[in-house]
Amino acid sequence: EAQVTQNPRYLITVTGKKLTVTCSQNMNHEYMSWYRQDPGLGLRQIYYSMNVEVTDKGDVPEGYKVSRKEKRNFPLILESPSPNQTSLYFCASSFLNTGELFFGEGSRLTVL
Amino acid sequence: GESVGLHLPTLSVQEGDNSIINCAYSNSASDYFIWYKQESGKGPQFIIDIRSNMDKRQGQRVTVLLNKTVKHLSLQIAATQPGDSAVYFCAESRDDKIIFGKGTRLHILP
């Protein structure tokens, strides 16, 4: 089944404790992206990648890192999480030159 | 900054009626727009897209209209059903980014 898989789906952590949210897709998509979703603010793009070893900042990259060592994986790294990073995070992927993003089920992160 | 936005945060429609969800954009150079549907507890799901060389595109029970003169697009859902209850986002593709509006929640009245 074609899908985007994120882990963990839920996480409660404390300020400053490094964490990684993994994302994997099995559709051979070149494009992958991370979004955060907050009430009243919609979906905001954090980082995106157009291919292996190519990553670019979205609109809200501060406090996040990503890597794209393999085509299928695009982990989101929070080196020192802060409470303002409490949010619902979505990973998405697509072929290039299309807006048809396939989204994961989301990862709800709470930073205390 | 924000380049796409929806007119109304919520919309209530009687079951069986047609729904029209509106979206405005500010960048006249924008040439590709997408609509997504997000059901409760799930990730957004692609509905339909349209490029600026078209002013109308139809899918199954959905139609997207693009008015480049006033920088406005709309999503029309025919014969709205309970399963259409969701948040609808318009999005714009620009500089390799896909930028989302804030969303309209569609409520279906019995």
mmCIF file of C-alpha atoms in Angstrom:
data_model
loop_
_atom_site.group_PDB
_atom_site.id
_atom_site.type_symbol
_atom_site.label_atom_id
_atom_site.label_comp_id
_atom_site.label_asym_id
_atom_site.label_seq_id
_atom_site.Cartn_x
_atom_site.Cartn_y
_atom_site.Cartn_z
ATOM 1 C CA GLU A 1 0.000 0.000 0.000
ATOM 2 C CA ALA A 2 1.308 3.438 -0.993
ATOM 3 C CA GLN A 3 1.828 5.466 2.131
ATOM 4 C CA VAL A 4 3.774 8.003 4.139
ATOM 5 C CA THR A 5 4.651 6.704 7.598
ATOM 6 C CA GLN A 6 5.547 8.924 10.524
ATOM 7 C CA ASN A 7 6.811 7.916 13.953
ATOM 8 C CA PRO A 8 6.078 8.515 16.720
ATOM 9 C CA ARG A 9 2.411 9.451 16.336
ATOM 10 C CA TYR A 10 2.315 10.948 19.808
ATOM 11 C CA LEU A 11 5.130 12.209 21.999
ATOM 12 C CA ILE A 12 5.379 14.174 25.208
ATOM 13 C CA THR A 13 8.854 15.435 25.990
ATOM 14 C CA VAL A 14 10.617 18.101 28.028
ATOM 15 C CA THR A 15 12.397 21.269 27.008
ATOM 16 C CA GLY A 16 15.875 20.652 25.668
ATOM 17 C CA LYS A 17 15.658 16.900 25.128
ATOM 18 C CA LYS A 18 16.627 16.165 21.526
ATOM 19 C CA LEU A 19 14.112 14.220 19.516
ATOM 20 C CA THR A 20 13.657 12.927 15.983
ATOM 21 C CA VAL A 21 10.408 12.346 14.127
ATOM 22 C CA THR A 22 10.920 9.867 11.334
ATOM 23 C CA CYS A 23 9.170 9.940 7.968
ATOM 24 C CA SER A 24 9.304 7.288 5.287
ATOM 25 C CA GLN A 25 7.505 6.982 1.946
ATOM 26 C CA ASN A 26 7.282 3.993 -0.384
ATOM 27 C CA MET A 27 6.189 5.772 -3.572
ATOM 28 C CA ASN A 28 9.635 6.701 -4.923
ATOM 29 C CA HIS A 29 8.760 10.396 -4.600
ATOM 30 C CA GLU A 30 11.496 12.941 -5.133
ATOM 31 C CA TYR A 31 9.824 15.698 -3.101
ATOM 32 C CA MET A 32 9.349 15.478 0.658
ATOM 33 C CA SER A 33 8.271 18.123 3.117
ATOM 34 C CA TRP A 34 7.474 18.780 6.761
ATOM 35 C CA TYR A 35 4.581 20.953 7.943
ATOM 36 C CA ARG A 36 3.349 21.982 11.331
ATOM 37 C CA GLN A 37 -0.320 22.605 11.985
ATOM 38 C CA ASP A 38 -1.481 24.945 14.725
ATOM 39 C CA PRO A 39 -5.012 26.186 15.508
ATOM 40 C CA GLY A 40 -5.848 29.290 13.510
ATOM 41 C CA LEU A 41 -2.591 29.171 11.565
ATOM 42 C CA GLY A 42 -3.235 26.351 9.133
ATOM 43 C CA LEU A 43 -0.333 24.335 7.748
ATOM 44 C CA ARG A 44 3.064 25.990 7.673
ATOM 45 C CA GLN A 45 6.012 24.515 5.832
ATOM 46 C CA ILE A 46 9.128 23.839 7.917
ATOM 47 C CA TYR A 47 11.569 22.257 5.457
ATOM 48 C CA TYR A 48 11.373 20.535 2.134
ATOM 49 C CA SER A 49 13.615 18.405 -0.059
ATOM 50 C CA MET A 50 13.566 17.987 -3.801
ATOM 51 C CA ASN A 51 15.902 15.022 -3.857
ATOM 52 C CA VAL A 52 18.589 13.151 -1.959
ATOM 53 C CA GLU A 53 21.053 15.484 -0.228
ATOM 54 C CA VAL A 54 18.991 18.547 -1.251
ATOM 55 C CA THR A 55 17.069 20.352 1.504
ATOM 56 C CA ASP A 56 15.645 23.869 1.741
ATOM 57 C CA LYS A 57 13.987 26.017 4.361
ATOM 58 C CA GLY A 58 10.266 26.557 4.323
ATOM 59 C CA ASP A 59 8.482 29.392 6.086
ATOM 60 C CA VAL A 60 9.147 28.340 9.707
ATOM 61 C CA PRO A 61 12.512 26.483 9.851
ATOM 62 C CA GLU A 62 13.835 27.923 13.130
ATOM 63 C CA GLY A 63 14.548 25.250 15.734
ATOM 64 C CA TYR A 64 14.394 22.366 13.262
ATOM 65 C CA LYS A 65 16.822 20.345 11.183
ATOM 66 C CA VAL A 66 16.261 17.767 8.488
ATOM 67 C CA SER A 67 18.325 15.374 6.452
ATOM 68 C CA ARG A 68 17.760 13.470 3.229
ATOM 69 C CA LYS A 69 20.368 10.741 3.020
ATOM 70 C CA GLU A 70 18.025 8.316 1.276
ATOM 71 C CA LYS A 71 15.180 8.989 -1.113
ATOM 72 C CA ARG A 72 12.528 7.339 1.043
ATOM 73 C CA ASN A 73 13.389 8.931 4.418
ATOM 74 C CA PHE A 74 13.153 12.520 5.628
ATOM 75 C CA PRO A 75 13.561 12.790 9.409
ATOM 76 C CA LEU A 76 12.728 15.961 11.322
ATOM 77 C CA ILE A 77 15.138 16.744 14.153
ATOM 78 C CA LEU A 78 14.474 19.022 17.095
ATOM 79 C CA GLU A 79 17.883 19.524 18.691
ATOM 80 C CA SER A 80 16.595 21.425 21.722
ATOM 81 C CA PRO A 81 12.791 21.420 21.762
ATOM 82 C CA SER A 82 10.940 24.321 23.323
ATOM 83 C CA PRO A 83 7.270 24.652 24.337
ATOM 84 C CA ASN A 84 6.501 26.758 21.252
ATOM 85 C CA GLN A 85 7.264 23.679 19.159
ATOM 86 C CA THR A 86 4.260 21.927 20.654
ATOM 87 C CA SER A 87 2.251 21.195 17.543
ATOM 88 C CA LEU A 88 0.855 18.638 15.132
ATOM 89 C CA TYR A 89 3.465 17.723 12.530
ATOM 90 C CA PHE A 90 2.845 16.295 9.088
ATOM 91 C CA CYS A 91 5.266 14.771 6.640
ATOM 92 C CA ALA A 92 4.285 14.753 2.975
ATOM 93 C CA SER A 93 5.738 13.566 -0.313
ATOM 94 C CA SER A 94 5.071 13.877 -4.018
ATOM 95 C CA PHE A 95 6.606 13.592 -7.433
ATOM 96 C CA LEU A 96 8.257 16.762 -8.693
ATOM 97 C CA ASN A 97 6.185 19.365 -10.536
ATOM 98 C CA THR A 98 2.917 18.332 -8.961
ATOM 99 C CA GLY A 99 0.989 19.670 -6.018
ATOM 100 C CA GLU A 100 -0.487 16.275 -5.228
ATOM 101 C CA LEU A 101 1.129 15.771 -1.846
ATOM 102 C CA PHE A 102 0.587 12.536 0.042
ATOM 103 C CA PHE A 103 0.486 13.152 3.782
ATOM 104 C CA GLY A 104 1.286 10.990 6.735
ATOM 105 C CA GLU A 105 -1.148 10.594 9.618
ATOM 106 C CA GLY A 106 0.571 13.240 11.722
ATOM 107 C CA SER A 107 2.714 13.329 14.849
ATOM 108 C CA ARG A 108 1.376 15.198 17.839
ATOM 109 C CA LEU A 109 4.254 16.603 19.859
ATOM 110 C CA THR A 110 3.974 18.202 23.278
ATOM 111 C CA VAL A 111 7.009 19.935 24.786
ATOM 112 C CA LEU A 112 6.714 20.658 28.511
ATOM 113 C CA GLY B 1 4.213 35.932 4.130
ATOM 114 C CA GLU B 2 0.760 34.551 3.599
ATOM 115 C CA SER B 3 -0.188 34.432 -0.061
ATOM 116 C CA VAL B 4 -3.327 32.352 -0.014
ATOM 117 C CA GLY B 5 -6.245 32.802 2.321
ATOM 118 C CA LEU B 6 -9.788 31.648 2.717
ATOM 119 C CA HIS B 7 -12.696 33.992 3.196
ATOM 120 C CA LEU B 8 -14.542 32.132 5.912
ATOM 121 C CA PRO B 9 -13.225 29.907 8.706
ATOM 122 C CA THR B 10 -16.477 27.915 8.817
ATOM 123 C CA LEU B 11 -19.300 27.135 6.417
ATOM 124 C CA SER B 12 -22.554 25.313 7.172
ATOM 125 C CA VAL B 13 -24.457 23.666 4.341
ATOM 126 C CA GLN B 14 -27.620 21.601 4.222
ATOM 127 C CA GLU B 15 -27.086 18.000 3.169
ATOM 128 C CA GLY B 16 -27.865 17.686 -0.526
ATOM 129 C CA ASP B 17 -27.140 21.348 -1.315
ATOM 130 C CA ASN B 18 -24.067 22.538 -3.178
ATOM 131 C CA SER B 19 -21.124 23.919 -1.198
ATOM 132 C CA ILE B 20 -18.891 26.728 -2.374
ATOM 133 C CA ILE B 21 -15.618 27.357 -0.576
ATOM 134 C CA ASN B 22 -13.680 30.447 -1.567
ATOM 135 C CA CYS B 23 -10.021 31.351 -1.535
ATOM 136 C CA ALA B 24 -8.087 34.483 -2.491
ATOM 137 C CA TYR B 25 -4.445 34.788 -3.428
ATOM 138 C CA SER B 26 -2.197 37.801 -3.636
ATOM 139 C CA ASN B 27 0.634 36.857 -5.991
ATOM 140 C CA SER B 28 -0.420 37.509 -9.573
ATOM 141 C CA ALA B 29 2.514 35.367 -10.751
ATOM 142 C CA SER B 30 1.059 32.285 -9.051
ATOM 143 C CA ASP B 31 0.238 29.669 -11.651
ATOM 144 C CA TYR B 32 -0.732 26.491 -9.858
ATOM 145 C CA PHE B 33 -3.347 25.925 -7.159
ATOM 146 C CA ILE B 34 -4.464 22.884 -5.239
ATOM 147 C CA TRP B 35 -7.369 22.003 -2.948
ATOM 148 C CA TYR B 36 -7.015 19.607 -0.031
ATOM 149 C CA LYS B 37 -9.508 18.024 2.348
ATOM 150 C CA GLN B 38 -8.603 17.185 5.940
ATOM 151 C CA GLU B 39 -10.894 14.932 7.938
ATOM 152 C CA SER B 40 -10.705 14.856 11.705
ATOM 153 C CA GLY B 41 -7.611 13.041 12.963
ATOM 154 C CA LYS B 42 -6.104 12.562 9.510
ATOM 155 C CA GLY B 43 -3.601 14.210 7.232
ATOM 156 C CA PRO B 44 -4.761 16.425 4.349
ATOM 157 C CA GLN B 45 -5.814 14.639 1.184
ATOM 158 C CA PHE B 46 -5.498 15.971 -2.375
ATOM 159 C CA ILE B 47 -8.819 16.778 -4.043
ATOM 160 C CA ILE B 48 -8.130 18.636 -7.270
ATOM 161 C CA ASP B 49 -5.685 21.074 -8.823
ATOM 162 C CA ILE B 50 -5.739 23.747 -11.488
ATOM 163 C CA ARG B 51 -3.114 25.605 -13.464
ATOM 164 C CA SER B 52 -3.414 29.224 -14.499
ATOM 165 C CA ASN B 53 -3.953 28.382 -18.163
ATOM 166 C CA MET B 54 -7.383 27.051 -17.180
ATOM 167 C CA ASP B 55 -10.340 28.739 -15.513
ATOM 168 C CA LYS B 56 -12.314 25.635 -14.635
ATOM 169 C CA ARG B 57 -11.600 22.023 -13.853
ATOM 170 C CA GLN B 58 -14.017 19.300 -12.853
ATOM 171 C CA GLY B 59 -13.611 16.134 -10.870
ATOM 172 C CA GLN B 60 -16.016 13.753 -9.280
ATOM 173 C CA ARG B 61 -18.659 15.997 -7.653
ATOM 174 C CA VAL B 62 -16.109 18.802 -7.353
ATOM 175 C CA THR B 63 -15.340 21.778 -9.565
ATOM 176 C CA VAL B 64 -12.574 24.312 -9.114
ATOM 177 C CA LEU B 65 -12.946 27.757 -10.648
ATOM 178 C CA LEU B 66 -10.054 30.158 -11.095
ATOM 179 C CA ASN B 67 -10.550 33.865 -11.711
ATOM 180 C CA LYS B 68 -7.148 35.353 -12.418
ATOM 181 C CA THR B 69 -8.526 38.860 -12.847
ATOM 182 C CA VAL B 70 -9.556 39.110 -9.197
ATOM 183 C CA LYS B 71 -7.097 36.469 -7.944
ATOM 184 C CA HIS B 72 -9.778 34.220 -6.588
ATOM 185 C CA LEU B 73 -10.472 30.518 -6.706
ATOM 186 C CA SER B 74 -13.323 28.445 -5.434
ATOM 187 C CA LEU B 75 -14.125 24.823 -4.773
ATOM 188 C CA GLN B 76 -17.650 23.715 -5.494
ATOM 189 C CA ILE B 77 -18.964 20.461 -4.082
ATOM 190 C CA ALA B 78 -22.160 19.179 -5.632
ATOM 191 C CA ALA B 79 -24.879 17.489 -3.563
ATOM 192 C CA THR B 80 -22.993 17.770 -0.287
ATOM 193 C CA GLN B 81 -22.932 14.593 1.778
ATOM 194 C CA PRO B 82 -22.110 13.908 5.453
ATOM 195 C CA GLY B 83 -18.753 12.487 4.334
ATOM 196 C CA ASP B 84 -17.819 15.914 2.975
ATOM 197 C CA SER B 85 -17.589 17.256 6.523
ATOM 198 C CA ALA B 86 -13.943 18.319 6.879
ATOM 199 C CA VAL B 87 -11.554 21.257 6.763
ATOM 200 C CA TYR B 88 -10.760 22.390 3.218
ATOM 201 C CA PHE B 89 -7.498 24.094 2.332
ATOM 202 C CA CYS B 90 -6.505 25.914 -0.790
ATOM 203 C CA ALA B 91 -2.794 25.847 -1.528
ATOM 204 C CA GLU B 92 -0.457 27.573 -3.926
ATOM 205 C CA SER B 93 2.674 26.168 -5.484
ATOM 206 C CA ARG B 94 5.396 28.795 -5.577
ATOM 207 C CA ASP B 95 9.207 28.522 -5.769
ATOM 208 C CA ASP B 96 9.153 24.772 -5.063
ATOM 209 C CA LYS B 97 7.075 25.344 -1.935
ATOM 210 C CA ILE B 98 3.432 24.449 -1.455
ATOM 211 C CA ILE B 99 1.853 27.104 0.729
ATOM 212 C CA PHE B 100 -1.454 26.491 2.436
ATOM 213 C CA GLY B 101 -4.238 28.837 3.456
ATOM 214 C CA LYS B 102 -5.755 28.634 6.916
ATOM 215 C CA GLY B 103 -8.675 26.398 5.974
ATOM 216 C CA THR B 104 -12.475 26.435 6.002
ATOM 217 C CA ARG B 105 -14.376 23.968 8.149
ATOM 218 C CA LEU B 106 -17.407 22.620 6.309
ATOM 219 C CA HIS B 107 -20.335 21.578 8.521
ATOM 220 C CA ILE B 108 -23.118 19.485 7.022
ATOM 221 C CA LEU B 109 -26.561 20.124 8.428
ATOM 222 C CA PRO B 110 -29.050 17.210 8.387
#
